[in-house]
Short mmCIF file of N, CA and C in Angstrom, two decimals:
data_model
loop_
_atom_site.label_atom_id
_atom_site.label_comp_id
_atom_site.label_asym_id
_atom_site.label_seq_id
_atom_site.Cartn_x
_atom_site.Cartn_y
_atom_site.Cartn_z
N MET A 1 0.84 -1.16 0.00
CA MET A 1 0.00 0.00 0.00
C MET A 1 0.90 1.24 0.00
N ARG A 2 0.58 2.21 -0.82
CA ARG A 2 1.38 3.42 -0.92
C ARG A 2 0.74 4.53 -0.10
N ARG A 3 1.56 5.48 0.32
CA ARG A 3 1.07 6.62 1.08
C ARG A 3 1.17 7.88 0.24
N ILE A 4 0.21 8.75 0.42
CA ILE A 4 0.22 10.04 -0.24
C ILE A 4 0.42 11.09 0.85
N TYR A 5 1.37 11.98 0.64
CA TYR A 5 1.65 13.02 1.61
C TYR A 5 1.04 14.32 1.13
N LEU A 6 0.11 14.85 1.91
CA LEU A 6 -0.54 16.10 1.58
C LEU A 6 -0.05 17.18 2.52
N LYS A 7 0.12 18.37 1.99
CA LYS A 7 0.57 19.49 2.78
C LYS A 7 -0.62 20.39 3.06
N TYR A 8 -0.88 20.70 4.32
CA TYR A 8 -1.95 21.62 4.64
C TYR A 8 -1.43 22.65 5.62
N PHE A 9 -2.09 23.80 5.66
CA PHE A 9 -1.65 24.91 6.48
C PHE A 9 -2.56 25.07 7.68
N ASP A 10 -1.94 25.42 8.84
CA ASP A 10 -2.70 25.59 10.07
C ASP A 10 -3.55 26.85 10.07
N SER A 11 -3.05 27.88 9.46
CA SER A 11 -3.76 29.15 9.50
C SER A 11 -3.74 29.80 8.14
N ALA A 12 -4.46 30.90 8.02
CA ALA A 12 -4.50 31.62 6.76
C ALA A 12 -3.19 32.35 6.50
N HIS A 13 -2.47 32.70 7.56
CA HIS A 13 -1.20 33.40 7.43
C HIS A 13 -0.06 32.39 7.54
N LEU A 14 0.75 32.30 6.53
CA LEU A 14 1.81 31.30 6.50
C LEU A 14 2.90 31.56 7.53
N SER A 15 3.11 32.82 7.91
CA SER A 15 4.20 33.13 8.82
C SER A 15 3.79 33.06 10.28
N SER A 16 2.52 32.86 10.56
CA SER A 16 2.08 32.84 11.95
C SER A 16 2.36 31.47 12.57
N GLY A 17 2.75 31.48 13.83
CA GLY A 17 3.01 30.25 14.56
C GLY A 17 4.37 29.67 14.26
N GLU A 18 4.82 28.76 15.13
CA GLU A 18 6.14 28.16 14.96
C GLU A 18 6.12 27.11 13.84
N ASN A 19 5.07 26.33 13.77
CA ASN A 19 4.97 25.28 12.75
C ASN A 19 3.83 25.65 11.82
N SER A 20 4.16 26.29 10.70
CA SER A 20 3.10 26.79 9.82
C SER A 20 2.46 25.70 8.96
N TYR A 21 3.09 24.56 8.83
CA TYR A 21 2.47 23.48 8.08
C TYR A 21 2.89 22.12 8.66
N ARG A 22 2.08 21.14 8.41
CA ARG A 22 2.36 19.77 8.83
C ARG A 22 2.10 18.83 7.67
N TYR A 23 2.66 17.66 7.75
CA TYR A 23 2.37 16.65 6.74
C TYR A 23 1.38 15.66 7.32
N SER A 24 0.40 15.36 6.55
CA SER A 24 -0.63 14.42 6.95
C SER A 24 -0.42 13.13 6.17
N HIS A 25 -0.37 12.00 6.86
CA HIS A 25 -0.19 10.71 6.21
C HIS A 25 -1.57 10.11 5.96
N ILE A 26 -1.95 10.10 4.71
CA ILE A 26 -3.25 9.60 4.33
C ILE A 26 -3.05 8.40 3.41
N VAL A 27 -3.65 7.31 3.75
CA VAL A 27 -3.56 6.11 2.95
C VAL A 27 -4.79 6.05 2.05
N CYS A 28 -4.59 5.87 0.76
CA CYS A 28 -5.69 5.82 -0.20
C CYS A 28 -5.77 4.44 -0.82
N PRO A 29 -6.38 3.47 -0.16
CA PRO A 29 -6.45 2.12 -0.74
C PRO A 29 -7.34 2.04 -1.96
N SER A 30 -8.31 2.94 -2.11
CA SER A 30 -9.21 2.85 -3.26
C SER A 30 -8.48 3.16 -4.57
N ILE A 31 -7.40 3.95 -4.52
CA ILE A 31 -6.67 4.29 -5.73
C ILE A 31 -5.72 3.17 -6.11
N PHE A 32 -5.02 2.60 -5.16
CA PHE A 32 -3.93 1.68 -5.47
C PHE A 32 -4.28 0.20 -5.31
N MET A 33 -5.40 -0.13 -4.68
CA MET A 33 -5.71 -1.53 -4.47
C MET A 33 -6.19 -2.20 -5.76
N GLY A 34 -6.67 -1.46 -6.73
CA GLY A 34 -7.18 -2.03 -7.97
C GLY A 34 -6.09 -2.43 -8.94
N MET A 35 -4.86 -1.99 -8.71
CA MET A 35 -3.77 -2.30 -9.63
C MET A 35 -3.34 -3.75 -9.47
N LYS A 36 -3.14 -4.40 -10.61
CA LYS A 36 -2.60 -5.75 -10.58
C LYS A 36 -1.42 -5.82 -11.53
N THR A 37 -0.48 -6.67 -11.21
CA THR A 37 0.72 -6.81 -12.02
C THR A 37 0.61 -8.07 -12.85
N LEU A 38 0.73 -7.90 -14.17
CA LEU A 38 0.65 -9.03 -15.11
C LEU A 38 2.04 -9.28 -15.67
N ALA A 39 2.59 -10.44 -15.38
CA ALA A 39 3.95 -10.78 -15.82
C ALA A 39 3.97 -11.10 -17.31
N PHE A 40 5.08 -10.77 -17.96
CA PHE A 40 5.25 -11.05 -19.38
C PHE A 40 5.57 -12.52 -19.61
N GLN A 41 5.01 -13.09 -20.69
CA GLN A 41 5.40 -14.40 -21.19
C GLN A 41 6.05 -14.15 -22.54
N ARG A 42 7.34 -14.40 -22.62
CA ARG A 42 8.11 -14.11 -23.83
C ARG A 42 8.26 -15.36 -24.69
N ASP A 43 8.03 -15.18 -25.98
CA ASP A 43 8.25 -16.22 -26.97
C ASP A 43 9.36 -15.71 -27.89
N THR A 44 10.59 -16.18 -27.64
CA THR A 44 11.74 -15.65 -28.39
C THR A 44 11.74 -16.11 -29.84
N ALA A 45 11.14 -17.25 -30.12
CA ALA A 45 11.12 -17.75 -31.50
C ALA A 45 10.29 -16.83 -32.41
N LYS A 46 9.17 -16.33 -31.90
CA LYS A 46 8.30 -15.46 -32.69
C LYS A 46 8.48 -13.97 -32.37
N ASN A 47 9.39 -13.66 -31.43
CA ASN A 47 9.61 -12.29 -30.98
C ASN A 47 8.29 -11.67 -30.52
N ARG A 48 7.61 -12.38 -29.60
CA ARG A 48 6.28 -11.99 -29.13
C ARG A 48 6.28 -11.95 -27.61
N VAL A 49 5.61 -10.94 -27.05
CA VAL A 49 5.45 -10.80 -25.60
C VAL A 49 3.96 -10.74 -25.31
N THR A 50 3.47 -11.62 -24.44
CA THR A 50 2.05 -11.67 -24.11
C THR A 50 1.86 -11.58 -22.61
N VAL A 51 0.62 -11.24 -22.21
CA VAL A 51 0.22 -11.25 -20.80
C VAL A 51 -1.14 -11.93 -20.70
N ALA A 52 -1.45 -12.43 -19.51
CA ALA A 52 -2.73 -13.08 -19.26
C ALA A 52 -3.74 -12.02 -18.85
N CYS A 53 -4.53 -11.57 -19.79
CA CYS A 53 -5.54 -10.53 -19.58
C CYS A 53 -6.89 -11.20 -19.29
N ALA A 54 -7.91 -10.40 -19.00
CA ALA A 54 -9.25 -10.94 -18.79
C ALA A 54 -9.80 -11.55 -20.08
N MET A 55 -9.31 -11.08 -21.23
CA MET A 55 -9.74 -11.60 -22.53
C MET A 55 -8.98 -12.85 -22.93
N GLY A 56 -7.97 -13.23 -22.17
CA GLY A 56 -7.11 -14.35 -22.52
C GLY A 56 -5.69 -13.86 -22.68
N SER A 57 -4.89 -14.59 -23.40
CA SER A 57 -3.50 -14.20 -23.64
C SER A 57 -3.46 -13.19 -24.79
N VAL A 58 -3.01 -11.95 -24.49
CA VAL A 58 -2.98 -10.89 -25.50
C VAL A 58 -1.57 -10.36 -25.67
N SER A 59 -1.29 -9.84 -26.84
CA SER A 59 0.01 -9.26 -27.15
C SER A 59 0.18 -7.93 -26.44
N VAL A 60 1.33 -7.74 -25.81
CA VAL A 60 1.61 -6.48 -25.12
C VAL A 60 1.83 -5.37 -26.14
N TYR A 61 2.53 -5.67 -27.23
CA TYR A 61 2.85 -4.65 -28.23
C TYR A 61 1.61 -4.11 -28.94
N SER A 62 0.62 -4.95 -29.22
CA SER A 62 -0.53 -4.48 -29.98
C SER A 62 -1.78 -4.23 -29.14
N SER A 63 -1.91 -4.85 -27.99
CA SER A 63 -3.11 -4.65 -27.17
C SER A 63 -2.84 -3.75 -25.96
N CYS A 64 -1.90 -4.12 -25.12
CA CYS A 64 -1.63 -3.34 -23.91
C CYS A 64 -1.14 -1.93 -24.22
N ALA A 65 -0.45 -1.78 -25.32
CA ALA A 65 0.08 -0.46 -25.68
C ALA A 65 -1.05 0.54 -25.90
N TYR A 66 -2.21 0.09 -26.34
CA TYR A 66 -3.32 0.99 -26.65
C TYR A 66 -4.53 0.72 -25.78
N CYS A 67 -4.31 0.19 -24.57
CA CYS A 67 -5.39 -0.11 -23.63
C CYS A 67 -5.44 0.95 -22.54
N ARG A 68 -6.62 1.35 -22.17
CA ARG A 68 -6.82 2.36 -21.15
C ARG A 68 -6.38 1.87 -19.76
N HIS A 69 -6.36 0.57 -19.53
CA HIS A 69 -6.05 0.02 -18.22
C HIS A 69 -4.55 -0.11 -17.96
N CYS A 70 -3.73 -0.09 -18.98
CA CYS A 70 -2.28 -0.23 -18.80
C CYS A 70 -1.72 1.06 -18.22
N GLN A 71 -1.27 1.01 -16.98
CA GLN A 71 -0.81 2.21 -16.30
C GLN A 71 0.71 2.33 -16.20
N ALA A 72 1.42 1.21 -16.13
CA ALA A 72 2.87 1.27 -15.96
C ALA A 72 3.52 -0.02 -16.44
N ILE A 73 4.83 0.07 -16.67
CA ILE A 73 5.63 -1.09 -17.08
C ILE A 73 6.71 -1.28 -16.03
N LYS A 74 6.89 -2.51 -15.58
CA LYS A 74 7.91 -2.80 -14.58
C LYS A 74 9.23 -3.06 -15.29
N VAL A 75 10.21 -2.20 -15.01
CA VAL A 75 11.56 -2.35 -15.55
C VAL A 75 12.49 -2.42 -14.36
N GLY A 76 13.09 -3.59 -14.17
CA GLY A 76 13.91 -3.79 -12.98
C GLY A 76 13.02 -3.84 -11.75
N GLU A 77 13.27 -2.96 -10.80
CA GLU A 77 12.46 -2.89 -9.59
C GLU A 77 11.47 -1.73 -9.62
N ARG A 78 11.51 -0.91 -10.65
CA ARG A 78 10.66 0.28 -10.72
C ARG A 78 9.51 0.10 -11.70
N PHE A 79 8.42 0.80 -11.43
CA PHE A 79 7.30 0.87 -12.35
C PHE A 79 7.36 2.23 -13.04
N LEU A 80 7.52 2.22 -14.35
CA LEU A 80 7.56 3.45 -15.13
C LEU A 80 6.19 3.68 -15.77
N PRO A 81 5.64 4.90 -15.67
CA PRO A 81 4.30 5.15 -16.22
C PRO A 81 4.24 4.94 -17.72
N SER A 82 3.08 4.56 -18.19
CA SER A 82 2.87 4.30 -19.61
C SER A 82 3.08 5.59 -20.42
N PRO A 83 3.97 5.56 -21.41
CA PRO A 83 4.22 6.77 -22.20
C PRO A 83 3.01 7.28 -22.96
N GLN A 84 2.11 6.40 -23.41
CA GLN A 84 0.93 6.84 -24.16
C GLN A 84 -0.02 7.64 -23.27
N ILE A 85 -0.20 7.22 -22.05
CA ILE A 85 -1.09 7.94 -21.14
C ILE A 85 -0.50 9.30 -20.81
N GLN A 86 0.82 9.35 -20.59
CA GLN A 86 1.47 10.64 -20.34
C GLN A 86 1.35 11.55 -21.56
N ALA A 87 1.51 10.99 -22.75
CA ALA A 87 1.42 11.80 -23.97
C ALA A 87 0.02 12.38 -24.14
N LEU A 88 -1.01 11.59 -23.85
CA LEU A 88 -2.38 12.09 -23.97
C LEU A 88 -2.66 13.21 -22.97
N ARG A 89 -2.09 13.10 -21.77
CA ARG A 89 -2.26 14.17 -20.78
C ARG A 89 -1.55 15.45 -21.22
N ASN A 90 -0.40 15.30 -21.87
CA ASN A 90 0.38 16.46 -22.28
C ASN A 90 -0.10 17.08 -23.59
N LEU A 91 -0.95 16.41 -24.34
CA LEU A 91 -1.41 16.93 -25.62
C LEU A 91 -2.20 18.23 -25.48
N ARG A 92 -2.81 18.42 -24.34
CA ARG A 92 -3.57 19.65 -24.13
C ARG A 92 -2.64 20.87 -24.11
N HIS A 93 -1.41 20.65 -23.65
CA HIS A 93 -0.47 21.76 -23.49
C HIS A 93 0.45 21.92 -24.69
N GLN A 94 0.60 20.87 -25.47
CA GLN A 94 1.53 20.89 -26.59
C GLN A 94 0.77 20.61 -27.89
N GLY A 95 1.44 20.88 -28.98
CA GLY A 95 0.85 20.56 -30.28
C GLY A 95 1.49 19.30 -30.84
N ALA A 96 1.34 19.09 -32.13
CA ALA A 96 1.93 17.96 -32.85
C ALA A 96 1.52 16.63 -32.25
N ALA A 97 0.24 16.33 -32.28
CA ALA A 97 -0.29 15.12 -31.66
C ALA A 97 0.25 13.85 -32.30
N ASP A 98 0.33 13.79 -33.62
CA ASP A 98 0.80 12.58 -34.29
C ASP A 98 2.23 12.24 -33.91
N GLU A 99 3.08 13.23 -33.91
CA GLU A 99 4.48 13.00 -33.58
C GLU A 99 4.66 12.61 -32.12
N THR A 100 3.90 13.23 -31.22
CA THR A 100 3.98 12.91 -29.80
C THR A 100 3.53 11.49 -29.53
N LEU A 101 2.42 11.07 -30.14
CA LEU A 101 1.92 9.71 -29.93
C LEU A 101 2.83 8.65 -30.55
N MET A 102 3.46 8.97 -31.68
CA MET A 102 4.40 8.03 -32.30
C MET A 102 5.63 7.85 -31.41
N THR A 103 6.13 8.92 -30.87
CA THR A 103 7.28 8.84 -29.96
C THR A 103 6.92 8.05 -28.70
N ALA A 104 5.72 8.26 -28.17
CA ALA A 104 5.27 7.53 -26.98
C ALA A 104 5.15 6.03 -27.28
N GLY A 105 4.66 5.68 -28.47
CA GLY A 105 4.56 4.27 -28.85
C GLY A 105 5.91 3.61 -28.95
N MET A 106 6.89 4.32 -29.51
CA MET A 106 8.25 3.76 -29.61
C MET A 106 8.87 3.61 -28.22
N MET A 107 8.60 4.56 -27.32
CA MET A 107 9.11 4.47 -25.96
C MET A 107 8.47 3.29 -25.22
N PHE A 108 7.18 3.06 -25.45
CA PHE A 108 6.50 1.92 -24.84
C PHE A 108 7.14 0.61 -25.28
N ASN A 109 7.43 0.48 -26.58
CA ASN A 109 8.07 -0.73 -27.09
C ASN A 109 9.45 -0.94 -26.47
N ALA A 110 10.20 0.13 -26.27
CA ALA A 110 11.51 0.02 -25.64
C ALA A 110 11.39 -0.41 -24.18
N LEU A 111 10.38 0.11 -23.47
CA LEU A 111 10.18 -0.28 -22.07
C LEU A 111 9.75 -1.74 -21.96
N VAL A 112 8.92 -2.21 -22.90
CA VAL A 112 8.49 -3.61 -22.89
C VAL A 112 9.68 -4.52 -23.17
N ARG A 113 10.55 -4.11 -24.08
CA ARG A 113 11.74 -4.91 -24.40
C ARG A 113 12.61 -5.13 -23.15
N ASP A 114 12.73 -4.09 -22.32
CA ASP A 114 13.57 -4.18 -21.13
C ASP A 114 12.80 -4.60 -19.89
N GLY A 115 11.47 -4.59 -19.93
CA GLY A 115 10.65 -4.83 -18.75
C GLY A 115 10.30 -6.27 -18.49
N SER A 116 9.55 -6.48 -17.40
CA SER A 116 9.17 -7.83 -17.01
C SER A 116 7.68 -7.98 -16.71
N ALA A 117 6.95 -6.86 -16.56
CA ALA A 117 5.53 -6.94 -16.23
C ALA A 117 4.83 -5.63 -16.57
N VAL A 118 3.49 -5.69 -16.58
CA VAL A 118 2.65 -4.53 -16.82
C VAL A 118 1.77 -4.34 -15.60
N GLU A 119 1.58 -3.08 -15.17
CA GLU A 119 0.65 -2.79 -14.08
C GLU A 119 -0.68 -2.38 -14.70
N CYS A 120 -1.73 -3.11 -14.35
CA CYS A 120 -3.04 -2.94 -14.97
C CYS A 120 -4.06 -2.54 -13.89
N ASP A 121 -4.92 -1.57 -14.20
CA ASP A 121 -5.93 -1.15 -13.22
C ASP A 121 -7.32 -1.68 -13.55
N ASP A 122 -7.40 -2.78 -14.27
CA ASP A 122 -8.67 -3.40 -14.66
C ASP A 122 -9.19 -4.24 -13.49
N ASP A 123 -9.80 -3.60 -12.51
CA ASP A 123 -10.28 -4.31 -11.33
C ASP A 123 -11.62 -5.01 -11.56
N THR A 124 -12.33 -4.66 -12.63
CA THR A 124 -13.61 -5.31 -12.92
C THR A 124 -13.49 -6.41 -13.97
N SER A 125 -12.28 -6.69 -14.43
CA SER A 125 -12.00 -7.73 -15.43
C SER A 125 -12.80 -7.53 -16.71
N GLN A 126 -12.76 -6.32 -17.24
CA GLN A 126 -13.42 -6.02 -18.52
C GLN A 126 -12.59 -6.44 -19.70
N GLY A 127 -11.28 -6.39 -19.55
CA GLY A 127 -10.40 -6.68 -20.66
C GLY A 127 -9.99 -5.42 -21.39
N PHE A 128 -9.64 -5.55 -22.65
CA PHE A 128 -9.13 -4.44 -23.44
C PHE A 128 -10.18 -3.34 -23.61
N GLU A 129 -9.74 -2.09 -23.42
CA GLU A 129 -10.59 -0.92 -23.65
C GLU A 129 -9.75 0.13 -24.36
N LYS A 130 -10.23 0.66 -25.48
CA LYS A 130 -9.45 1.57 -26.32
C LYS A 130 -8.99 2.81 -25.55
N LEU A 131 -7.74 3.17 -25.78
CA LEU A 131 -7.18 4.37 -25.18
C LEU A 131 -7.56 5.60 -25.97
N TYR A 132 -7.49 5.50 -27.30
CA TYR A 132 -7.91 6.60 -28.19
C TYR A 132 -8.34 6.05 -29.52
#
């Protein structure tokens, strides 16, 4: 379970009092309990990487890359956020949507090549859902 640290202020005036702010430790199980980790099954003969999804065994390169539920890729001991989801969030602030999404897709393929699992937030077992 992960913790989220929120900063709140004791008073309206930041300079009043000795301790003008405190950290509150709030645990949010509803956000993080739905995530599940799906390990990669690699087939080196066909150069294929699959995971066991609710729909069955699906390709990571063609299905998980464009699925709304794929949130992160496990590389080593760290979970790196999905580049496509980050690109869609940043499209509001930047232009050149085609180029940004193509770069995010190539980055996703590189992370899958080096990674070992996908973090999926499909807690209702719906299966694949289009990202865009």
